[in-house]
Tab-separated table of C-alpha atoms and ligand atoms in Angstrom:
chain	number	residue	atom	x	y	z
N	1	UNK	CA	0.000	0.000	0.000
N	2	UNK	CA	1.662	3.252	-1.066
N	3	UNK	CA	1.647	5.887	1.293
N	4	UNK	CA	-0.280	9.709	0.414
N	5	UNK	CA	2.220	12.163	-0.348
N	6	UNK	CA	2.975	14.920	2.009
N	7	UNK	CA	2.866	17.191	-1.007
N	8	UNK	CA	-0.769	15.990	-0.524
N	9	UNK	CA	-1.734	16.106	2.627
N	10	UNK	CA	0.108	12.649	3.703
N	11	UNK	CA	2.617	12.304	6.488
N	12	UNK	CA	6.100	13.074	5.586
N	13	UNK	CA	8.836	10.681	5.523
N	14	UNK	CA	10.757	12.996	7.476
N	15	UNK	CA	10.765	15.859	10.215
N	16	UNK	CA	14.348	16.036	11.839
N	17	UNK	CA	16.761	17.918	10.161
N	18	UNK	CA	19.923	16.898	8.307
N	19	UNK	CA	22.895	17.571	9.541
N	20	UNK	CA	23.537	21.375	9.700
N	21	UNK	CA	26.413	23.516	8.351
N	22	UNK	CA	29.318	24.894	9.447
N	23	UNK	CA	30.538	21.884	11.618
N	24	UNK	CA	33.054	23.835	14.352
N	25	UNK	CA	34.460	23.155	17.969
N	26	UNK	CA	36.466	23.462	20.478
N	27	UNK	CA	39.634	23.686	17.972
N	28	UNK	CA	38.242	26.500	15.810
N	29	UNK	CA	37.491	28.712	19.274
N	30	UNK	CA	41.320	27.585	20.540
N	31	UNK	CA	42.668	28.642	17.466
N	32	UNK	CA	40.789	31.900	16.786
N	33	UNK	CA	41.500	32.847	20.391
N	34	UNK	CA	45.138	32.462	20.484
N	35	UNK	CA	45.009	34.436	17.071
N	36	UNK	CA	43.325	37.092	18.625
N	37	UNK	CA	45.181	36.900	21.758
N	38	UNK	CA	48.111	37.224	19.483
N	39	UNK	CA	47.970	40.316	17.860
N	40	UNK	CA	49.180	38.880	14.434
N	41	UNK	CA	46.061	38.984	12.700
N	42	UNK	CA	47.635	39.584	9.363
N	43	UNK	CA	49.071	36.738	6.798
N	44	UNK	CA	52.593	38.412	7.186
N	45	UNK	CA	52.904	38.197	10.800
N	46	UNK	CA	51.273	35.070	11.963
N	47	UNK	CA	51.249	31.571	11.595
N	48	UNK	CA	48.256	29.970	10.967
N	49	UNK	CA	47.578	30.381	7.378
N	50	UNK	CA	51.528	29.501	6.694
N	51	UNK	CA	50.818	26.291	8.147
N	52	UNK	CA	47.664	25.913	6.709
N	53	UNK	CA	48.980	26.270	3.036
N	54	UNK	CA	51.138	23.536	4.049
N	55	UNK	CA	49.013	21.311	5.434
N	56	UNK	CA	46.711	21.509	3.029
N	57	UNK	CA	49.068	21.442	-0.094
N	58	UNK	CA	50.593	17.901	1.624
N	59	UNK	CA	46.956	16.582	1.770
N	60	UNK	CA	46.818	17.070	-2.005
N	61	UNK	CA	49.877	15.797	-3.217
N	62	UNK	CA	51.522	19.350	-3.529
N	63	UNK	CA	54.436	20.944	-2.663
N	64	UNK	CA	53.083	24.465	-2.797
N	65	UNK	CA	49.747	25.430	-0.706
N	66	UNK	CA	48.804	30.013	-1.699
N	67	UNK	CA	45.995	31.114	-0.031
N	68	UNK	CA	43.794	33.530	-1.611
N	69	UNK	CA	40.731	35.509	0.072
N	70	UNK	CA	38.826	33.254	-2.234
N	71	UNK	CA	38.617	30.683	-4.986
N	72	UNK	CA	37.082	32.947	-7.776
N	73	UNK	CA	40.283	35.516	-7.240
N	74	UNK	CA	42.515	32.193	-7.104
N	75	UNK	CA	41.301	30.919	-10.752
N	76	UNK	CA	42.290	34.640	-12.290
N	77	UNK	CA	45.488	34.624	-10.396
N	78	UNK	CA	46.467	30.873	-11.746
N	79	UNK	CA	45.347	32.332	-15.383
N	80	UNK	CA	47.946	34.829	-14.869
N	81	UNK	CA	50.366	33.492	-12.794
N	82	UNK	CA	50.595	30.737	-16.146
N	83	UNK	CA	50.930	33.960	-18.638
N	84	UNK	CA	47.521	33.544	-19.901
N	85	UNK	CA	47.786	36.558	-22.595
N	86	UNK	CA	45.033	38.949	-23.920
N	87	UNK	CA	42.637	37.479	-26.026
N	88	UNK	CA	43.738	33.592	-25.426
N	89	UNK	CA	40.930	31.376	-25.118
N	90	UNK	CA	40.198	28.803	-22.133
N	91	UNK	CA	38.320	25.823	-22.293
N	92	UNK	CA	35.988	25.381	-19.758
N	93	UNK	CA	32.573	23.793	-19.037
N	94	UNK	CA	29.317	25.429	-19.302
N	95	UNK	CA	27.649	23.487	-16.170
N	96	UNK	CA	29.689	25.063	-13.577
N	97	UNK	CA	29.541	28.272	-10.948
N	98	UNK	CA	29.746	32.140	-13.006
N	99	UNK	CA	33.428	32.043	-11.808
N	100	UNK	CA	34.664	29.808	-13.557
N	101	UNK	CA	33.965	32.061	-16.739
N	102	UNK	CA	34.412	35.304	-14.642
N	103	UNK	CA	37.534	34.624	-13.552
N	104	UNK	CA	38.851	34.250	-17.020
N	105	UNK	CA	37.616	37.291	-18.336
N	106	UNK	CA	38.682	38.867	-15.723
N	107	UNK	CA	41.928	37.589	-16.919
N	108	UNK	CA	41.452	38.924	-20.473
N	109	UNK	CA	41.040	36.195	-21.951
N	110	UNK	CA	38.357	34.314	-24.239
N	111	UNK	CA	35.909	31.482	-22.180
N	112	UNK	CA	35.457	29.106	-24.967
N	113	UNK	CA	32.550	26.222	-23.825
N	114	UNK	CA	33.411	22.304	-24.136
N	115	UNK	CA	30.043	20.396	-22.702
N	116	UNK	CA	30.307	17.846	-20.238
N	117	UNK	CA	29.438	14.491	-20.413
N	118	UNK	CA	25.294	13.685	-19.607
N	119	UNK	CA	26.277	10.889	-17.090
N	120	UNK	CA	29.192	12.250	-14.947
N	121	UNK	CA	28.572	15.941	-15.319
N	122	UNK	CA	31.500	17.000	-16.038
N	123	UNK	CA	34.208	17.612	-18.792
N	124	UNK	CA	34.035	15.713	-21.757
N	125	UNK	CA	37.392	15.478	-23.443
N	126	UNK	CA	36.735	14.896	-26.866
N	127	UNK	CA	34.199	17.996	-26.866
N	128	UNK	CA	37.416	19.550	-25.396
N	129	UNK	CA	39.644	18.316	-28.409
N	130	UNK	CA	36.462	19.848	-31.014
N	131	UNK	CA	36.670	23.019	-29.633
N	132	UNK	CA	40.682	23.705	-29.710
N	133	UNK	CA	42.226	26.245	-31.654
N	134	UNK	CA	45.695	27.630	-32.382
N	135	UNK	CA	44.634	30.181	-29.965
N	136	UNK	CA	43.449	28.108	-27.327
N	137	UNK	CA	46.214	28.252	-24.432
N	138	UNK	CA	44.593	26.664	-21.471
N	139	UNK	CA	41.753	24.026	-20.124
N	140	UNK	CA	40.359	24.565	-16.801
N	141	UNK	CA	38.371	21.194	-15.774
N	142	UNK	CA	35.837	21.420	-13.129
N	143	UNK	CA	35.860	18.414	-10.638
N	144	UNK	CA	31.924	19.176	-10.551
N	145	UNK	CA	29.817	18.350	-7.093
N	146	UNK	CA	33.386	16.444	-6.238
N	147	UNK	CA	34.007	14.072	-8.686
N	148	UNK	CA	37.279	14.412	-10.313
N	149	UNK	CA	37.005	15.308	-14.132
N	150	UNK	CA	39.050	12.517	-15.926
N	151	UNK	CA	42.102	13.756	-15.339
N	152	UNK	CA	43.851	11.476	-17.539
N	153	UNK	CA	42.132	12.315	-20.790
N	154	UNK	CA	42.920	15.654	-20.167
N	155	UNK	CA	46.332	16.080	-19.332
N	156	UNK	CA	46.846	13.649	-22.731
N	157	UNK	CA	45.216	16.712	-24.663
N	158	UNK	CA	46.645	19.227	-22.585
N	159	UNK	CA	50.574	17.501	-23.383
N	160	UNK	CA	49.711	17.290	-26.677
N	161	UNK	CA	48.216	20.672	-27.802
N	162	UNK	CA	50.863	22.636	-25.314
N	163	UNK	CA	47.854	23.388	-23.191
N	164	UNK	CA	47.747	25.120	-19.285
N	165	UNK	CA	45.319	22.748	-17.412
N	166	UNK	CA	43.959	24.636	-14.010
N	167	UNK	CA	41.660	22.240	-11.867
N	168	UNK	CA	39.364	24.158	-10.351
N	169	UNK	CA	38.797	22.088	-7.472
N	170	UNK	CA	36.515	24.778	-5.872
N	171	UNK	CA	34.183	21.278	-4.808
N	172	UNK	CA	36.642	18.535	-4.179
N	173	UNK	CA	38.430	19.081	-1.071
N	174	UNK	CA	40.292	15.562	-0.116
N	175	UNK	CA	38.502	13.957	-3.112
N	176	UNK	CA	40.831	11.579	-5.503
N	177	UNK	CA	41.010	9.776	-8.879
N	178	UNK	CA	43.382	6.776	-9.412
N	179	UNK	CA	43.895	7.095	-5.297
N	180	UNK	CA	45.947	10.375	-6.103
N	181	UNK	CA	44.227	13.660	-4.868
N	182	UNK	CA	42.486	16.093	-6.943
N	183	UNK	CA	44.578	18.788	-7.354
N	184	UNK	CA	47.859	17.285	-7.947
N	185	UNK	CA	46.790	16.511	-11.636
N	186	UNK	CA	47.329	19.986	-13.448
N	187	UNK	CA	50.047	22.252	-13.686
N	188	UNK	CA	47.976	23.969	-10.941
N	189	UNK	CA	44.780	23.728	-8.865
N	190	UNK	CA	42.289	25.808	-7.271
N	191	UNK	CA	40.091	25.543	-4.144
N	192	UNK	CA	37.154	27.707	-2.331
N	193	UNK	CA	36.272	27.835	1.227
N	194	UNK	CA	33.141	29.773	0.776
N	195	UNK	CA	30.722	28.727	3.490
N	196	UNK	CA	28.995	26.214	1.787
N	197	UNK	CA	31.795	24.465	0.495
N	198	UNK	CA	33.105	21.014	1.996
N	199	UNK	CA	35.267	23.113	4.935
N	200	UNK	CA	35.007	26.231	5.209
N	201	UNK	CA	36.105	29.974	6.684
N	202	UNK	CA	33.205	31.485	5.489
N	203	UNK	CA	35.506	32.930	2.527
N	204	UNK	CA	38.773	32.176	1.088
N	205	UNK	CA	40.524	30.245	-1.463
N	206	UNK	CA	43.719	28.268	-2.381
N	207	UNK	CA	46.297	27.293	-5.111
N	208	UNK	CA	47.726	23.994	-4.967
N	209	UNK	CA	50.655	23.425	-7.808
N	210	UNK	CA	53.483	21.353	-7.745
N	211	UNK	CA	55.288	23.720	-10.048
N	212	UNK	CA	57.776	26.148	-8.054
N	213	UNK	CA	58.151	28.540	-11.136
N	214	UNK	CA	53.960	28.752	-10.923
N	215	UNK	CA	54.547	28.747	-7.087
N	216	UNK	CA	56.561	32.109	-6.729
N	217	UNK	CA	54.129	33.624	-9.359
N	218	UNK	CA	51.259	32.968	-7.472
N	219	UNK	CA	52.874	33.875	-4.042
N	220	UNK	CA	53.857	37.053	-5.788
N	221	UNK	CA	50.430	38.080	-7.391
N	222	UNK	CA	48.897	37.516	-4.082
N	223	UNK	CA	51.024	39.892	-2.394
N	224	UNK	CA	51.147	43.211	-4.241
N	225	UNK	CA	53.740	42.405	-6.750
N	226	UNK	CA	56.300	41.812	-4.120
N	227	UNK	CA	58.851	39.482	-4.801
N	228	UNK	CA	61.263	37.381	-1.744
N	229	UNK	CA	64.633	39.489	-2.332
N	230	UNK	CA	62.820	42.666	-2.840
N	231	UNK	CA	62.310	45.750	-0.747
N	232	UNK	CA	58.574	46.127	0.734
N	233	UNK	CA	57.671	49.151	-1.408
N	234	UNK	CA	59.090	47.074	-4.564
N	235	UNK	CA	56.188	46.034	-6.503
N	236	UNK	CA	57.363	43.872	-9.548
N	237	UNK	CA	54.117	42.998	-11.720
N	238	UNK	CA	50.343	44.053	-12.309
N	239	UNK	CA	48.599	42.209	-9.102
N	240	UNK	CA	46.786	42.847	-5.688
N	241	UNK	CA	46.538	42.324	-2.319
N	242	UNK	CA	44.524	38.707	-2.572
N	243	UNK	CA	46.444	37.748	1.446
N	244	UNK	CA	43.764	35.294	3.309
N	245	UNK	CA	43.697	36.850	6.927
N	246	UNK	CA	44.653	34.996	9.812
N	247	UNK	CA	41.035	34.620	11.783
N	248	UNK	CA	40.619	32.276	9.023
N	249	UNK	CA	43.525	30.909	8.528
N	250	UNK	CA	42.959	29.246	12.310
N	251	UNK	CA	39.600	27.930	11.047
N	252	UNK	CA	40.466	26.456	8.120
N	253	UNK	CA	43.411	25.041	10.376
N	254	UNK	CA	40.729	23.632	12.781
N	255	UNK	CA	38.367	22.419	9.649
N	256	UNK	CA	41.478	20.900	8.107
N	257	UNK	CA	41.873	18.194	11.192
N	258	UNK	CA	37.804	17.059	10.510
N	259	UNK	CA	38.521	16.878	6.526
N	260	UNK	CA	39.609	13.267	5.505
N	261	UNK	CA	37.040	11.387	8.226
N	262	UNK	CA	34.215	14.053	6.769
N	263	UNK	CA	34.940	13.380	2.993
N	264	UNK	CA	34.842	9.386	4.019
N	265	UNK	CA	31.683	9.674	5.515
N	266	UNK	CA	29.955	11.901	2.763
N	267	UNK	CA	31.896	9.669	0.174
N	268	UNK	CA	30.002	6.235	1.701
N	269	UNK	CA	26.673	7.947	2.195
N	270	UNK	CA	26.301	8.908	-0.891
N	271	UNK	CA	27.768	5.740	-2.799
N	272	UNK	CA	24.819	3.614	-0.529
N	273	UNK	CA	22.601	6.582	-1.530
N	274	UNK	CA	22.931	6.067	-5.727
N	275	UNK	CA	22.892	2.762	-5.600
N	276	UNK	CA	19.776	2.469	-4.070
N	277	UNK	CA	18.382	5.404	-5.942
N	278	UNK	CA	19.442	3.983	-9.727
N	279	UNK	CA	16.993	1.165	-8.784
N	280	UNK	CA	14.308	3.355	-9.598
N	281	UNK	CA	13.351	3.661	-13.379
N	282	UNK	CA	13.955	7.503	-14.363
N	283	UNK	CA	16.568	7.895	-11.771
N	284	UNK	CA	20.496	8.658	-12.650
N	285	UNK	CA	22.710	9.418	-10.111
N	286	UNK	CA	26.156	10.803	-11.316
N	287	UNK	CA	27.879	8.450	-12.580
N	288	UNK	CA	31.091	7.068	-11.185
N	289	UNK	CA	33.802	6.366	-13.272
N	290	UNK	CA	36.169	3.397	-12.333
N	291	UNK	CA	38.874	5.906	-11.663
N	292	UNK	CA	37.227	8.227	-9.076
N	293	UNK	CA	39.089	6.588	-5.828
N	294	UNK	CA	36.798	9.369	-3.769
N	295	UNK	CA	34.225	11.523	-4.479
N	296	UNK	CA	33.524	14.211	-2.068
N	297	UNK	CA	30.182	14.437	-3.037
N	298	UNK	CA	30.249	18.544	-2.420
N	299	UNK	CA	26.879	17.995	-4.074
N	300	UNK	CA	24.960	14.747	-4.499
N	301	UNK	CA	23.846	15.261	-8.035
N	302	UNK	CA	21.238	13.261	-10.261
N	303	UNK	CA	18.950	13.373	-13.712
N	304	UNK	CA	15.821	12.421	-13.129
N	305	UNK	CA	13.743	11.719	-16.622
N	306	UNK	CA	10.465	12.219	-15.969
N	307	UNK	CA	8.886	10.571	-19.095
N	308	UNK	CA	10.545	7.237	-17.296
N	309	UNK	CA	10.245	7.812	-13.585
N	310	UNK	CA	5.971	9.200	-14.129
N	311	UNK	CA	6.708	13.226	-12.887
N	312	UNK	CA	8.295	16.024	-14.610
N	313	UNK	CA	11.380	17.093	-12.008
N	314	UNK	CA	9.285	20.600	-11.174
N	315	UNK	CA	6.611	17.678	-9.351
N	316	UNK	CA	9.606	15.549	-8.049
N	317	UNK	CA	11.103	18.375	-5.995
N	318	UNK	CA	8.147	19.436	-4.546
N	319	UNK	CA	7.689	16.305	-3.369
N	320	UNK	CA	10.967	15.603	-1.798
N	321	UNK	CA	10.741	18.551	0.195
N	322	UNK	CA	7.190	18.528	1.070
N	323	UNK	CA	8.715	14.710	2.407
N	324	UNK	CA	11.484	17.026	4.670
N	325	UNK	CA	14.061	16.196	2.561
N	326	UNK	CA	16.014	19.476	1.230
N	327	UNK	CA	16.803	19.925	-2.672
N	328	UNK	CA	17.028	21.990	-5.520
N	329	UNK	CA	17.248	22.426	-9.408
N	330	UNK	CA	20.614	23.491	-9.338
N	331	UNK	CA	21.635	25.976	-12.273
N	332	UNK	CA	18.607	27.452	-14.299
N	333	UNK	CA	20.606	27.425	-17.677
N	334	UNK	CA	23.286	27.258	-18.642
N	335	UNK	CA	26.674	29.367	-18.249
N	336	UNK	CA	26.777	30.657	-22.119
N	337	UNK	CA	23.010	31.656	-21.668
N	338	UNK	CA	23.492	33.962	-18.317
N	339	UNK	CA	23.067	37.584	-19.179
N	340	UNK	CA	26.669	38.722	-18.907
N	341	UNK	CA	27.545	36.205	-22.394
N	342	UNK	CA	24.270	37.550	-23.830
N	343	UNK	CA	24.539	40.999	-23.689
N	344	UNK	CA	28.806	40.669	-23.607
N	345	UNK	CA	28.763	42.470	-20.773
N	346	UNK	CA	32.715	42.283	-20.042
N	347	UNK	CA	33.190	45.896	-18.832
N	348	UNK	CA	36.614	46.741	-19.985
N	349	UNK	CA	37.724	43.188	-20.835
N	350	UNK	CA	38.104	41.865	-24.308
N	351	UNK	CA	38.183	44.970	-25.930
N	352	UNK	CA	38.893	43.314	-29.541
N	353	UNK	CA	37.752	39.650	-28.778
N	354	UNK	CA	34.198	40.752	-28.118
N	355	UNK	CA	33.007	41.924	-31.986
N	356	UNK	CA	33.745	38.261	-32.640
N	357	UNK	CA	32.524	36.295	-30.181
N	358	UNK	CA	28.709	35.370	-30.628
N	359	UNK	CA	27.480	32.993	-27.527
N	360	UNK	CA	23.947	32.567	-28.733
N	361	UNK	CA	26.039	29.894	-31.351
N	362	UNK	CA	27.163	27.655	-28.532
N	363	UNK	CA	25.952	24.509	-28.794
N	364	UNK	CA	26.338	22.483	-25.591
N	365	UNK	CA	22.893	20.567	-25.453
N	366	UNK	CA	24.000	18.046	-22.378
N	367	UNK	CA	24.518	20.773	-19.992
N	368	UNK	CA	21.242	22.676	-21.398
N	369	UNK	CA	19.199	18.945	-20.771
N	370	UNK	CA	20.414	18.681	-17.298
N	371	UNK	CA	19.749	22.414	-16.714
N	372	UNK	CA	16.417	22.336	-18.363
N	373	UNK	CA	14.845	19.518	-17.270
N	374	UNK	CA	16.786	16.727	-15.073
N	375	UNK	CA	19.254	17.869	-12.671
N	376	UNK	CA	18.581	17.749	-8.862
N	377	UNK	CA	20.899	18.559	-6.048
N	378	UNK	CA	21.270	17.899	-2.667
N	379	UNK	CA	23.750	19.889	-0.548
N	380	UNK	CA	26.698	18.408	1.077
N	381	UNK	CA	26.023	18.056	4.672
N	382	UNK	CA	23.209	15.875	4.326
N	383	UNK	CA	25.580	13.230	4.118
N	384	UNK	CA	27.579	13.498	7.126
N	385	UNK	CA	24.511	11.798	9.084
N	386	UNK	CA	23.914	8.161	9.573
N	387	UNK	CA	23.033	5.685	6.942
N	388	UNK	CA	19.371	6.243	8.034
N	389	UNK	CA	19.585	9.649	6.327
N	390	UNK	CA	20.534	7.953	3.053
N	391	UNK	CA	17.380	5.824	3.446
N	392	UNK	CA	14.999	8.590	4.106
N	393	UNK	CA	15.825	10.151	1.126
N	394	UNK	CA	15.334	7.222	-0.802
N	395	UNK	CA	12.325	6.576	1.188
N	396	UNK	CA	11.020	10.197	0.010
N	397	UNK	CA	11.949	9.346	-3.953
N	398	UNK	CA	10.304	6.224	-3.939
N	399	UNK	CA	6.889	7.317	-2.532
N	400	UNK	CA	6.992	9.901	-5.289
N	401	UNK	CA	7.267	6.843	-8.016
N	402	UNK	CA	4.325	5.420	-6.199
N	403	UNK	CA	2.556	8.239	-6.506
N	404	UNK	CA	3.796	9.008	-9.622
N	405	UNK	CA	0.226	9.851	-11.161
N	406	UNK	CA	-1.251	12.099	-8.255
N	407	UNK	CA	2.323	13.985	-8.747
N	408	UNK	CA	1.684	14.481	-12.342
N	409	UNK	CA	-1.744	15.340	-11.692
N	410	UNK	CA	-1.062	18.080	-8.941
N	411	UNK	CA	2.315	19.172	-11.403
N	412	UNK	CA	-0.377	20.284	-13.878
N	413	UNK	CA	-2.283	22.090	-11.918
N	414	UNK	CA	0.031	24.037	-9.788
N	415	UNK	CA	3.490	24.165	-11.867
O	501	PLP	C1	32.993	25.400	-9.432
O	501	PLP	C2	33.299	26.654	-8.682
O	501	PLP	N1	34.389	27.374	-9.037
O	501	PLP	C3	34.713	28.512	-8.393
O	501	PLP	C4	33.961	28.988	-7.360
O	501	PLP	C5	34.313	30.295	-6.718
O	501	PLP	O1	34.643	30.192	-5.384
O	501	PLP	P1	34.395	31.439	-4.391
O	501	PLP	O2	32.955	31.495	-4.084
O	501	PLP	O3	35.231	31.078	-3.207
O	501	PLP	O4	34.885	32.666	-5.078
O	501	PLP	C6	32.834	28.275	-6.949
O	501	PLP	C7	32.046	28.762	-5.801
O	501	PLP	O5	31.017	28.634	-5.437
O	501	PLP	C8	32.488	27.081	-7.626
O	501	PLP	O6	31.388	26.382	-7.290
């Protein structure tokens, strides 16, 4: 006997919450305190984020660690730190966060849009190869919702075509392909902190590169210009002050000790989580690929076709949350179609690029599907609960198949 949806007057599956976000202690307050305590509340004089760049370089296979005030300002600062020129193009994917285009503009340089793949979400390589030209210079792969691009495939392009590739890792903290960390794969890598993100300071960023020639770039765009042998007032190259303070240096310290046992946990829940889900008809969680060692499921991400499952995704959502369980559409188009690419509104980027470049031509019809029509997301701290969790929000899907012609019923009247 199915049970009534809650969307429809019905009990819902569930009424606790999920586990909230920010997760903080007893370490963050010791740390911040001592930091105030301290006086050295500036990147130059104390300690924390100095150890935190190392830490956190180690945990992904890098020698370097540059922390930026965030990871929008760190993309733009790898794009130039690599000599990214006026007018080069970069590769990147439309299904991804504005900043990932921003930052290259911002850069002066030309986004040019490879779609991603309609089962993994993310990069697809040979749409990366159709889209190079002679002035392509760089790729920037997104490891989207946490699950590393394949990293492989493009570095092979990348080596072949003399190409910069920049992870932006914004969503992958401690998540690894082929057991080696995300990150560690490009020529450089970069990382947010922004408070939803898998740790956190509320805002802030970081470069990871293995590359000391990138390294000293970096370190030196981040810091006015300045360079190690020079005076303070010695400013060698077109930069800013992009120094992540020490308050949050000492939390991302403190959120650094909780990272590998959190990513574990969210990395089993939502494994359990798609496997049970992508036993209902309609249902497709991201796919895994053989080589992702750990997903850090920043986002638990799926397509839901609604000709198959009985319910367009509009209906399906509703439902979920009416059932307590918390979701969302994700992006509403995709990143050629926001207003800035419309309208070409680069401000005083691009001067010469932008009488050529038409993004209503941009074809990139897996990312527009998923936008469309079929993605759902769930955030990332839902799956630092108990397995329980996992099966309440299966619990939730499935009474929505059984339902599955009330839901379409209600959909037409109220969506
Ligand atoms: C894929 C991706 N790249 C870059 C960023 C930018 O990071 P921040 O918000 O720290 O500037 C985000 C942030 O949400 C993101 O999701």
């Amino acid at each position: 006997m199915s049970q009534k949806l809650a969307l429809l007057g019905g009990l819902p599956v569930r009424t606790r919450p999920f586990t909230s976000w920010p997760i903080f202690g007893k370490t963050e307050e010791h740390r911040l305190l001592r930091t105030l305590r301290s006086g050295k509340w500036g990147r130059l004089q104390g300690p924390e984020v100095a150890e935190f760049e190392n830490r956190f370089a180690a945990l992904h296979g890098c020698e370097h660690g540059i922390a930026v005030v965030n990871g929008t300002v760190s993309l733009r600062i790898a794009l130039l730190a690599a000599g990214i020129c006026a007018e080069d193009e970069v590769i990147i994917p439309p299904y991804t966060f504005f900043s990932t285009a921003s930052a290259v503009i911002e850069a002066n340089a030309v986004p040019v849009f490879a779609d991603i793949d309609l089962d993994t979400f993310n990069l697809d390589p040979q749409a990366v190869e159709a889209v190079i030209t002679p002035r392509t210079r760089a790729i920037i792969p997104v490891h989207f919702a946490g699950q590393p691009a394949d990293m492989k495939a493009i570095m092979a392009i990348a080596r072949k075509r003399k190409l910069i590739v920049i992870e932006d890792a914004a969503h992958a903290h401690g998540a690894s392909c082929w057991n080696k960390p995300a990150g560690s794969f490009g020529h450089i890598a970069s990382f947010s902190f922004q408070s939803s993100k898998n740790m956190t300071s509320g805002e802030g960023g970081i470069l990871t590169t293995n590359d000391d020639a990138l390294a000293e770039s970096c370190r030196s765009i981040q810091n006015c210009g300045r360079i190690p042998t020079g005076a303070w007032y010695e400013h060698h190259l077109i930069s800013g002050n992009y120094r992540l303070g020490e308050f949050q240096g000492a939390v991302l310290n403190a959120q650094l000790d909780r990272l590998t046992a959190q990513t574990k946990t969210r990395d089993r829940n939502g494994q359990y989580l798609a496997t049970k889900l992508s036993k209902l008809p309609g249902i497709h969680p991201q796919k895994r690929p053989a080589f992702c060692t750990r997903h850090s499921y920043h986002l638990f991400m799926l397509r839901i076709d609604g000709q198959v499952f009985g319910a367009p995704r509009a209906a399906a959502i509703r439902a979920l949350q009416a059932e307590g369980i918390p979701c969302s559409a994700g992006y509403g188009f995709s990143l050629q179609h926001q207003p800035m690419f419309r309208n070409k509104a680069f401000g005083p980027f691009l001067p010469k690029a932008s009488a050529r470049l038409d993004y209503s031509k941009v074809r990139c019809p897996n990312s527009d599907l998923i936008c469309r029509e079929q993605c759902v997301w769930f955030e990332q701290s839902l799956f630092l609960g108990a397995r329980a969790d996992m099966d309440d929000i299966a619990r939730a899907f499935e009474k929505g198949f059984e339902n599955r012609d009330a839901l379409n019923a209600w959909c037409k009247a109220n969506v």
